[in-house]
């Protein structure tokens, strides 16, 4: 399946069936996504249950070998996967986008294959012994969003498989072909029944959440859907990992060098054209640096080409769907009518195909403006001026969500002292959103709970099992 045509042919619905997926940059039809019913879901869960005991009986070394071979398979089909991802999701091939995402899938698999998870000896003395080990949960249900459809699926699949679980995954209805393609490539090497992708809408996700044959649910998506999932999972007392929405603050301290950090701040905010859970979504800049920071960001934004994903020069793409385009443009308009200053962008061309919204920087905006207080999930960054550190820390912590955050400055001790006061699962210093497969990642407050990545991520798709004698 190294060619694009072969990959698409392997996954799409027969002619005249399924749902037509369109390229958000051009409106062109990408392919036909099959739709699965609840009966199909039942069958997939039954298959996953059946496959699970043999998969769990394999050793960690054997399963790690499968993950490494799965990474090889991705690398063998990388260009075809990136092309499909670019067409369906809209993200450009280049920049931190489609090729980067496919490459990250292989890296995450290899990292998960390499982690060591030894039994922990808790007690070993004259009173006796106690050992803590991690055993498979069983069948993992996974539900994902449309912004990083392949990478987030791998975040769910890789640790689950490594720990001896089987996986039934429901992709977003906006990007099913990308995830079906990923699954097809992985299934070239995985044993039958270990990984199944079941495309459908929110109702199918709800059925997976409520399913009695699913032991653990990993969800990445909005806070409101996460809340619905939590309610529904109560009946079966399913274990949950919830990676939900965020509205990450970035604080630029008085000793920061605006020119030096501008590109890092820009990509922290505009990675994947702003459609990233842990993107920098509100930037707080000390008054002494405010004008220089605004200017430096405008200079960077001017240099970043936006356009159709398959055109090699582009590094920013369209919004993935109309709904998200409307959210972003509505929030920018609200800020404009409240008197904010649009430094660049804010003027989408309505007469061209595609949901293109230009990279937009908004200055002189109040902290309680909806563009600051709500998750825009798109290419519009509000830049808020602050005077006192206590005030800005209060603003950063003032929302109900807490996924990521960042502090930008020259004195590392000072930056770390500020980082310690921020309510977020991760605080980066002089970077933002730089996830790493070895480093646990997760939210606090209404950004969810449970950790992904690293050895902690393996533990969260396993059951702790103590033996004491
Ligand atoms: P969404 O919640 O609308 O949809 C996510 C998935 O949930 C889709 O597959 C959808 O079909 C499914 N779904 C919808 N209703 C459901 C229900 N009742 N039960 C079960 N499943 C249901 O989210 P989205 O718009 O696709 O993604 C954007 C959001 O995701 C943003 O808020 C973003 O911050 C968040 N996100 C978080 C992370 C993270 O790691 N914390 C990563 C990426 C995106």
Short mmCIF file of C-alpha atoms in Angstrom, two decimals, residues 191-438:
data_model
loop_
_atom_site.label_atom_id
_atom_site.label_comp_id
_atom_site.label_asym_id
_atom_site.label_seq_id
_atom_site.Cartn_x
_atom_site.Cartn_y
_atom_site.Cartn_z
CA UNK A 191 -2.35 -10.11 14.21
CA UNK A 192 -6.01 -10.22 13.13
CA UNK A 193 -8.53 -8.64 15.48
CA UNK A 194 -6.01 -6.75 17.59
CA UNK A 195 -6.85 -3.35 16.05
CA UNK A 196 -10.14 -2.43 14.36
CA UNK A 197 -11.26 0.96 13.09
CA UNK A 198 -15.03 1.49 13.09
CA UNK A 199 -16.04 4.72 11.34
CA UNK A 200 -19.25 6.51 12.23
CA UNK A 201 -20.68 9.57 13.95
CA UNK A 202 -21.21 10.64 17.55
CA UNK A 203 -23.95 8.01 18.08
CA UNK A 204 -21.47 5.24 17.32
CA UNK A 205 -19.04 6.86 19.77
CA UNK A 206 -21.79 6.87 22.38
CA UNK A 207 -22.49 3.18 21.69
CA UNK A 208 -18.79 2.37 22.11
CA UNK A 209 -18.71 4.29 25.39
CA UNK A 210 -21.71 2.41 26.77
CA UNK A 211 -20.63 -0.99 25.43
CA UNK A 212 -20.46 -3.72 28.07
CA UNK A 213 -17.68 -5.46 26.15
CA UNK A 214 -15.30 -2.49 26.40
CA UNK A 215 -13.19 -2.25 29.55
CA UNK A 216 -11.45 1.09 29.11
CA UNK A 217 -12.24 4.16 27.06
CA UNK A 218 -9.61 6.60 25.79
CA UNK A 219 -11.17 9.80 24.55
CA UNK A 220 -9.63 12.87 22.94
CA UNK A 221 -11.98 15.67 21.99
CA UNK A 222 -14.06 18.47 23.45
CA UNK A 223 -14.86 18.93 27.12
CA UNK A 224 -18.62 18.67 26.53
CA UNK A 225 -18.28 15.29 24.78
CA UNK A 226 -15.92 14.17 27.54
CA UNK A 227 -18.59 14.99 30.09
CA UNK A 228 -21.20 12.99 28.12
CA UNK A 229 -18.76 10.07 27.97
CA UNK A 230 -18.15 10.18 31.69
CA UNK A 231 -21.87 10.03 32.42
CA UNK A 232 -22.41 7.17 30.02
CA UNK A 233 -19.38 5.19 31.22
CA UNK A 234 -20.77 5.14 34.76
CA UNK A 235 -23.13 2.24 34.07
CA UNK A 236 -20.30 -0.12 33.19
CA UNK A 237 -17.80 1.63 35.49
CA UNK A 238 -15.39 1.87 32.60
CA UNK A 239 -11.92 3.18 33.18
CA UNK A 240 -11.39 6.49 31.40
CA UNK A 241 -8.62 8.62 29.99
CA UNK A 242 -10.05 12.00 28.98
CA UNK A 243 -7.88 14.37 26.93
CA UNK A 244 -10.17 17.37 26.50
CA UNK A 245 -10.14 20.95 25.31
CA UNK A 246 -7.78 23.62 26.50
CA UNK A 247 -7.13 27.34 26.30
CA UNK A 248 -3.41 27.49 26.94
CA UNK A 249 -1.88 30.70 28.22
CA UNK A 250 1.64 31.82 27.30
CA UNK A 251 3.31 34.44 29.49
CA UNK A 252 6.12 36.59 28.12
CA UNK A 253 8.19 37.87 31.06
CA UNK A 254 9.85 41.31 31.09
CA UNK A 255 13.31 39.82 30.46
CA UNK A 256 12.28 37.92 27.30
CA UNK A 257 13.79 38.82 23.92
CA UNK A 258 10.79 39.29 21.58
CA UNK A 259 12.78 38.87 18.37
CA UNK A 260 14.43 35.68 19.60
CA UNK A 261 11.21 34.03 20.76
CA UNK A 262 8.82 35.24 18.05
CA UNK A 263 9.09 32.21 15.80
CA UNK A 264 8.69 29.78 18.71
CA UNK A 265 5.65 31.69 19.98
CA UNK A 266 4.18 31.77 16.47
CA UNK A 267 4.43 28.00 15.98
CA UNK A 268 3.26 27.38 19.54
CA UNK A 269 0.05 29.14 18.55
CA UNK A 270 -0.31 28.39 14.85
CA UNK A 271 0.82 24.76 14.63
CA UNK A 272 -1.71 22.92 12.46
CA UNK A 273 -3.20 26.34 11.70
CA UNK A 274 -4.14 26.68 15.37
CA UNK A 275 -6.21 23.50 15.44
CA UNK A 276 -4.23 21.88 18.22
CA UNK A 277 -5.36 20.96 21.72
CA UNK A 278 -2.22 22.21 23.43
CA UNK A 279 -1.59 25.23 21.22
CA UNK A 280 -0.85 28.61 22.73
CA UNK A 281 -4.30 30.22 22.58
CA UNK A 282 -3.84 33.45 24.57
CA UNK A 283 -0.57 35.32 24.80
CA UNK A 284 0.15 37.61 27.75
CA UNK A 285 2.99 40.07 27.20
CA UNK A 286 4.51 42.44 29.75
CA UNK A 287 3.85 46.09 28.90
CA UNK A 288 7.59 46.76 28.57
CA UNK A 289 7.82 44.26 25.68
CA UNK A 290 4.35 44.54 24.23
CA UNK A 291 4.93 46.60 21.09
CA UNK A 292 8.15 44.77 20.17
CA UNK A 293 6.48 41.38 20.66
CA UNK A 294 3.53 42.39 18.47
CA UNK A 295 5.85 43.63 15.73
CA UNK A 296 8.07 40.56 15.83
CA UNK A 297 5.04 38.25 15.58
CA UNK A 298 3.65 40.17 12.62
CA UNK A 299 7.01 39.81 10.86
CA UNK A 300 6.94 36.04 11.36
CA UNK A 301 3.27 35.71 10.34
CA UNK A 302 3.92 37.57 7.06
CA UNK A 303 6.47 34.93 6.07
CA UNK A 304 4.22 31.88 6.48
CA UNK A 305 2.47 30.78 3.27
CA UNK A 306 -1.06 29.47 3.61
CA UNK A 307 -2.76 27.44 0.90
CA UNK A 308 -3.72 24.06 -0.52
CA UNK A 309 -1.99 21.30 1.44
CA UNK A 310 -0.49 19.45 -1.51
CA UNK A 311 1.36 22.55 -2.73
CA UNK A 312 4.82 22.11 -1.26
CA UNK A 313 5.47 25.74 -0.31
CA UNK A 314 2.57 26.01 2.16
CA UNK A 315 2.97 25.64 5.91
CA UNK A 316 -0.51 26.81 6.97
CA UNK A 317 -3.75 25.32 5.64
CA UNK A 318 -7.50 25.77 5.87
CA UNK A 319 -9.71 25.17 8.87
CA UNK A 320 -10.89 21.59 8.66
CA UNK A 321 -14.60 22.33 8.56
CA UNK A 322 -17.16 25.09 8.16
CA UNK A 323 -18.20 24.95 11.81
CA UNK A 324 -14.65 25.70 12.98
CA UNK A 325 -14.27 28.47 10.39
CA UNK A 326 -17.44 30.09 11.77
CA UNK A 327 -16.22 29.82 15.37
CA UNK A 328 -12.89 31.50 14.56
CA UNK A 329 -14.35 34.27 12.42
CA UNK A 330 -17.12 34.93 14.96
CA UNK A 331 -14.60 35.31 17.81
CA UNK A 332 -12.35 37.64 15.80
CA UNK A 333 -15.35 39.78 14.87
CA UNK A 334 -16.40 39.98 18.53
CA UNK A 335 -12.94 41.21 19.47
CA UNK A 336 -12.96 43.74 16.62
CA UNK A 337 -16.30 45.16 17.67
CA UNK A 338 -15.02 45.45 21.25
CA UNK A 339 -12.25 47.75 19.97
CA UNK A 340 -9.34 45.32 19.62
CA UNK A 341 -6.68 46.03 17.00
CA UNK A 342 -6.20 43.44 14.24
CA UNK A 343 -2.46 43.51 13.51
CA UNK A 344 -2.60 41.09 10.60
CA UNK A 345 -5.28 38.84 9.10
CA UNK A 346 -8.93 38.95 10.10
CA UNK A 347 -10.03 39.32 6.47
CA UNK A 348 -10.82 35.90 4.94
CA UNK A 349 -11.51 35.79 1.20
CA UNK A 350 -15.10 34.57 1.08
CA UNK A 351 -15.19 34.09 -2.70
CA UNK A 352 -12.58 31.32 -2.92
CA UNK A 353 -13.20 27.65 -2.21
CA UNK A 354 -11.88 26.26 1.05
CA UNK A 355 -12.17 27.24 4.68
CA UNK A 356 -9.13 29.48 4.68
CA UNK A 357 -8.84 31.92 7.55
CA UNK A 358 -5.61 33.94 7.49
CA UNK A 359 -3.14 33.90 10.37
CA UNK A 360 -4.55 36.62 12.59
CA UNK A 361 -2.95 38.53 15.45
CA UNK A 362 -5.23 40.58 17.69
CA UNK A 363 -3.77 43.26 20.00
CA UNK A 364 -5.25 45.52 22.68
CA UNK A 365 -7.81 42.93 23.64
CA UNK A 366 -9.19 42.58 27.18
CA UNK A 367 -8.72 39.43 29.16
CA UNK A 368 -12.46 38.84 29.41
CA UNK A 369 -13.05 39.14 25.65
CA UNK A 370 -14.48 35.87 24.22
CA UNK A 371 -11.46 35.52 21.89
CA UNK A 372 -9.36 35.19 25.05
CA UNK A 373 -11.80 33.41 27.34
CA UNK A 374 -13.00 30.75 24.86
CA UNK A 375 -11.07 28.13 22.92
CA UNK A 376 -10.77 29.48 19.36
CA UNK A 377 -9.07 26.33 17.98
CA UNK A 378 -7.87 28.15 14.90
CA UNK A 379 -5.41 30.72 13.51
CA UNK A 380 -6.31 33.77 15.62
CA UNK A 381 -4.08 34.68 18.55
CA UNK A 382 -5.15 37.34 21.09
CA UNK A 383 -2.24 39.27 22.62
CA UNK A 384 -3.08 40.73 26.04
CA UNK A 385 -0.95 43.37 27.79
CA UNK A 386 -0.16 42.93 31.50
CA UNK A 387 1.62 44.99 34.13
CA UNK A 388 2.00 42.88 37.27
CA UNK A 389 3.01 39.24 37.56
CA UNK A 390 0.34 38.34 40.13
CA UNK A 391 -2.31 39.79 37.85
CA UNK A 392 -1.21 37.77 34.81
CA UNK A 393 -0.90 34.54 36.78
CA UNK A 394 -4.48 35.13 37.98
CA UNK A 395 -5.59 35.58 34.38
CA UNK A 396 -3.73 32.50 33.19
CA UNK A 397 -5.32 30.40 35.96
CA UNK A 398 -8.71 32.05 35.70
CA UNK A 399 -10.34 29.61 33.29
CA UNK A 400 -11.94 26.23 33.93
CA UNK A 401 -9.47 24.39 31.67
CA UNK A 402 -5.80 23.53 32.24
CA UNK A 403 -4.09 21.56 29.49
CA UNK A 404 -0.80 23.29 28.68
CA UNK A 405 0.82 26.66 29.32
CA UNK A 406 4.15 28.33 28.72
CA UNK A 407 6.51 30.90 30.19
CA UNK A 408 8.96 32.83 28.01
CA UNK A 409 11.99 34.54 29.53
CA UNK A 410 15.76 34.63 29.82
CA UNK A 411 16.23 33.89 33.52
CA UNK A 412 15.40 30.19 33.82
CA UNK A 413 14.97 30.25 37.61
CA UNK A 414 12.47 33.07 37.34
CA UNK A 415 10.63 31.29 34.51
CA UNK A 416 10.48 28.08 36.55
CA UNK A 417 9.12 29.96 39.55
CA UNK A 418 6.30 31.33 37.39
CA UNK A 419 5.73 27.89 35.80
CA UNK A 420 5.24 26.38 39.25
CA UNK A 421 2.28 28.71 39.84
CA UNK A 422 0.40 27.83 36.63
CA UNK A 423 -2.55 25.42 36.74
CA UNK A 424 -1.92 23.16 33.77
CA UNK A 425 -0.91 19.56 33.12
CA UNK A 426 2.27 20.77 31.38
CA UNK A 427 4.10 24.10 31.49
CA UNK A 428 6.74 24.56 28.82
CA UNK A 429 9.52 27.13 29.12
CA UNK A 430 10.55 28.99 25.96
CA UNK A 431 8.51 26.55 23.84
CA UNK A 432 4.87 25.51 23.66
CA UNK A 433 3.10 22.28 22.81
CA UNK A 434 6.33 20.33 22.35
CA UNK A 435 4.97 16.88 23.17
CA UNK A 436 7.45 14.03 23.51
CA UNK A 437 6.57 10.31 23.57
CA UNK A 438 8.76 9.84 26.66
#
